[in-house]
Amino acid sequence: RDILWVKGIFLGEEIHVFVNHWPSRRGGEAKSSPKRELAASVAKKKIDEILREDPNAKIVLMGDLNDDPTNNSIKKIIGAKGNLESVGKGEFYNPWFKMYKNGIGTLAYNDSWNLFDQIVLSESFTNVNQEGFRFYKAKIFKKPEMLSTEGRYKGYPKRAYSFGKYIGGFSDHFPTYVIMVRQSK
């Protein structure tokens, strides 16, 4: 799958956004992991080019990564850290790490929660001493009408289709979002 890279000016600030949908876990997590690691390395190569040109670049890597925050594709290849205080220049912060460790996820499979839907931010978004946008909070968007209320998927995200039948849901994943703030002038 392609990775969409968008570079633009948002309210006077240059931001790079990488939108991803990494390969699925079809065939099993371990067997399919090299495909997601390859996708991560493709994104990381371009990210590294941007950071060499501008070490303060503001970069967002987001999407359905089909891996959790602790998997190699995100933790090792992207180098995203779950501890905000340990994120250094040119590194990435993954605000979903603690949620995942606490059993919170965006999709469920075999009664186990995964957090595949992530928004990972470059250090420039976490630096409180800069004047532009900075990370404030990460959230999972989950409303009661988005939950399955009965049957095999009770408590899971309410999917649009189940076994080929349209059931009127939204997705088998809950969406995620981050809240950014900046100082008012």
GROMACS .gro file of N, CA and C in nm, residues 22 59 61-63 65 67-76 78-87 91-101 115-123 125-126 135 137-138 176 178:
model
  159
   22TRP      N    1  -0.064   0.019   0.685
   22TRP     CA    2   0.037  -0.083   0.669
   22TRP      C    3  -0.025  -0.220   0.647
   59ILE      N    4   0.655   1.667   1.214
   59ILE     CA    5   0.615   1.550   1.137
   59ILE      C    6   0.513   1.468   1.215
   61LEU      N    7   0.316   1.097   1.179
   61LEU     CA    8   0.299   0.969   1.113
   61LEU      C    9   0.173   0.907   1.173
   62MET      N   10   0.075   0.878   1.087
   62MET     CA   11  -0.053   0.832   1.139
   62MET      C   12  -0.117   0.727   1.050
   63GLY      N   13  -0.211   0.655   1.108
   63GLY     CA   14  -0.290   0.561   1.029
   63GLY      C   15  -0.316   0.431   1.100
   65LEU      N   16  -0.180   0.117   1.144
   65LEU     CA   17  -0.047   0.061   1.127
   65LEU      C   18  -0.046  -0.092   1.138
   67ASP      N   19  -0.011  -0.271   1.369
   67ASP     CA   20   0.081  -0.311   1.475
   67ASP      C   21   0.050  -0.227   1.598
   68ASP      N   22   0.085  -0.279   1.714
   68ASP     CA   23   0.067  -0.207   1.839
   68ASP      C   24   0.190  -0.119   1.866
   69PRO      N   25   0.180  -0.026   1.961
   69PRO     CA   26   0.294   0.063   1.990
   69PRO      C   27   0.422  -0.010   2.030
   70THR      N   28   0.411  -0.134   2.077
   70THR     CA   29   0.529  -0.209   2.122
   70THR      C   30   0.594  -0.293   2.012
   71ASN      N   31   0.532  -0.299   1.895
   71ASN     CA   32   0.587  -0.381   1.787
   71ASN      C   33   0.709  -0.313   1.722
   72ASN      N   34   0.796  -0.395   1.662
   72ASN     CA   35   0.921  -0.346   1.604
   72ASN      C   36   0.902  -0.236   1.501
   73SER      N   37   0.797  -0.245   1.420
   73SER     CA   38   0.777  -0.145   1.314
   73SER      C   39   0.771  -0.003   1.371
   74ILE      N   40   0.708   0.013   1.484
   74ILE     CA   41   0.688   0.145   1.545
   74ILE      C   42   0.797   0.175   1.647
   75LYS      N   43   0.820   0.081   1.736
   75LYS     CA   44   0.915   0.104   1.845
   75LYS      C   45   1.060   0.108   1.798
   76LYS      N   46   1.097   0.016   1.710
   76LYS     CA   47   1.239   0.008   1.668
   76LYS      C   48   1.267   0.084   1.538
   78ILE      N   49   1.060   0.306   1.346
   78ILE     CA   50   1.025   0.449   1.357
   78ILE      C   51   1.097   0.508   1.478
   79GLY      N   52   1.117   0.429   1.581
   79GLY     CA   53   1.186   0.475   1.702
   79GLY      C   54   1.096   0.556   1.792
   80ALA      N   55   0.965   0.530   1.787
   80ALA     CA   56   0.870   0.606   1.867
   80ALA      C   57   0.874   0.561   2.013
   81LYS      N   58   0.886   0.658   2.101
   81LYS     CA   59   0.897   0.630   2.244
   81LYS      C   60   0.767   0.664   2.315
   82GLY      N   61   0.737   0.587   2.418
   82GLY     CA   62   0.616   0.608   2.495
   82GLY      C   63   0.633   0.701   2.613
   83ASN      N   64   0.756   0.739   2.644
   83ASN     CA   65   0.785   0.829   2.755
   83ASN      C   66   0.823   0.966   2.698
   84LEU      N   67   0.738   1.062   2.717
   84LEU     CA   68   0.757   1.196   2.661
   84LEU      C   69   0.891   1.258   2.701
   85GLU      N   70   0.931   1.236   2.824
   85GLU     CA   71   1.056   1.298   2.874
   85GLU      C   72   1.181   1.239   2.809
   86SER      N   73   1.171   1.122   2.751
   86SER     CA   74   1.289   1.059   2.691
   86SER      C   75   1.303   1.086   2.542
   87VAL      N   76   1.212   1.163   2.483
   87VAL     CA   77   1.215   1.191   2.340
   87VAL      C   78   1.316   1.302   2.313
   91GLU      N   79   1.364   1.254   1.726
   91GLU     CA   80   1.296   1.132   1.765
   91GLU      C   81   1.144   1.152   1.765
   92PHE      N   82   1.072   1.045   1.795
   92PHE     CA   83   0.926   1.047   1.790
   92PHE      C   84   0.863   1.006   1.921
   93TYR      N   85   0.749   1.068   1.948
   93TYR     CA   86   0.669   1.037   2.066
   93TYR      C   87   0.544   0.962   2.023
   94ASN      N   88   0.515   0.852   2.093
   94ASN     CA   89   0.394   0.774   2.067
   94ASN      C   90   0.303   0.784   2.189
   95PRO      N   91   0.202   0.872   2.184
   95PRO     CA   92   0.115   0.892   2.301
   95PRO      C   93   0.023   0.774   2.331
   96TRP      N   94   0.023   0.673   2.246
   96TRP     CA   95  -0.067   0.558   2.263
   96TRP      C   96  -0.004   0.446   2.345
   97PHE      N   97   0.123   0.457   2.371
   97PHE     CA   98   0.197   0.350   2.438
   97PHE      C   99   0.137   0.317   2.575
   98LYS      N  100   0.114   0.417   2.658
   98LYS     CA  101   0.062   0.393   2.793
   98LYS      C  102  -0.081   0.339   2.788
   99MET      N  103  -0.162   0.391   2.696
   99MET     CA  104  -0.299   0.339   2.683
   99MET      C  105  -0.296   0.190   2.650
  100TYR      N  106  -0.213   0.156   2.552
  100TYR     CA  107  -0.203   0.017   2.511
  100TYR      C  108  -0.157  -0.071   2.628
  101LYS      N  109  -0.058  -0.027   2.701
  101LYS     CA  110  -0.007  -0.103   2.816
  101LYS      C  111  -0.116  -0.121   2.922
  115LEU      N  112  -0.410  -0.175   1.961
  115LEU     CA  113  -0.414  -0.032   1.933
  115LEU      C  114  -0.334  -0.006   1.806
  116PHE      N  115  -0.397  -0.036   1.692
  116PHE     CA  116  -0.332  -0.023   1.562
  116PHE      C  117  -0.341   0.119   1.507
  117ASP      N  118  -0.438   0.196   1.551
  117ASP     CA  119  -0.467   0.328   1.495
  117ASP      C  120  -0.394   0.434   1.576
  118GLN      N  121  -0.279   0.476   1.523
  118GLN     CA  122  -0.189   0.561   1.601
  118GLN      C  123  -0.155   0.690   1.527
  119ILE      N  124  -0.121   0.788   1.606
  119ILE     CA  125  -0.071   0.916   1.557
  119ILE      C  126   0.059   0.941   1.633
  120VAL      N  127   0.169   0.936   1.562
  120VAL     CA  128   0.302   0.946   1.620
  120VAL      C  129   0.360   1.081   1.580
  121LEU      N  130   0.423   1.150   1.675
  121LEU     CA  131   0.464   1.289   1.654
  121LEU      C  132   0.614   1.310   1.672
  122SER      N  133   0.672   1.393   1.585
  122SER     CA  134   0.814   1.426   1.599
  122SER      C  135   0.835   1.511   1.724
  123GLU      N  136   0.956   1.508   1.773
  123GLU     CA  137   0.995   1.581   1.895
  123GLU      C  138   0.956   1.728   1.888
  125PHE      N  139   0.692   1.862   1.801
  125PHE     CA  140   0.557   1.882   1.852
  125PHE      C  141   0.550   1.869   2.004
  126THR      N  142   0.651   1.813   2.066
  126THR     CA  143   0.648   1.790   2.210
  126THR      C  144   0.727   1.895   2.288
  135PHE      N  145   0.189   1.918   2.107
  135PHE     CA  146   0.102   1.811   2.152
  135PHE      C  147   0.046   1.843   2.290
  137LYS      N  148  -0.282   1.631   2.403
  137LYS     CA  149  -0.352   1.511   2.451
  137LYS      C  150  -0.386   1.418   2.335
  138ALA      N  151  -0.389   1.288   2.363
  138ALA     CA  152  -0.431   1.187   2.266
  138ALA      C  153  -0.562   1.124   2.314
  176THR      N  154  -0.887   0.759   1.625
  176THR     CA  155  -0.804   0.828   1.724
  176THR      C  156  -0.780   0.971   1.677
  178VAL      N  157  -0.548   1.355   1.809
  178VAL     CA  158  -0.465   1.427   1.905
  178VAL      C  159  -0.513   1.571   1.913
   0.00000   0.00000   0.00000
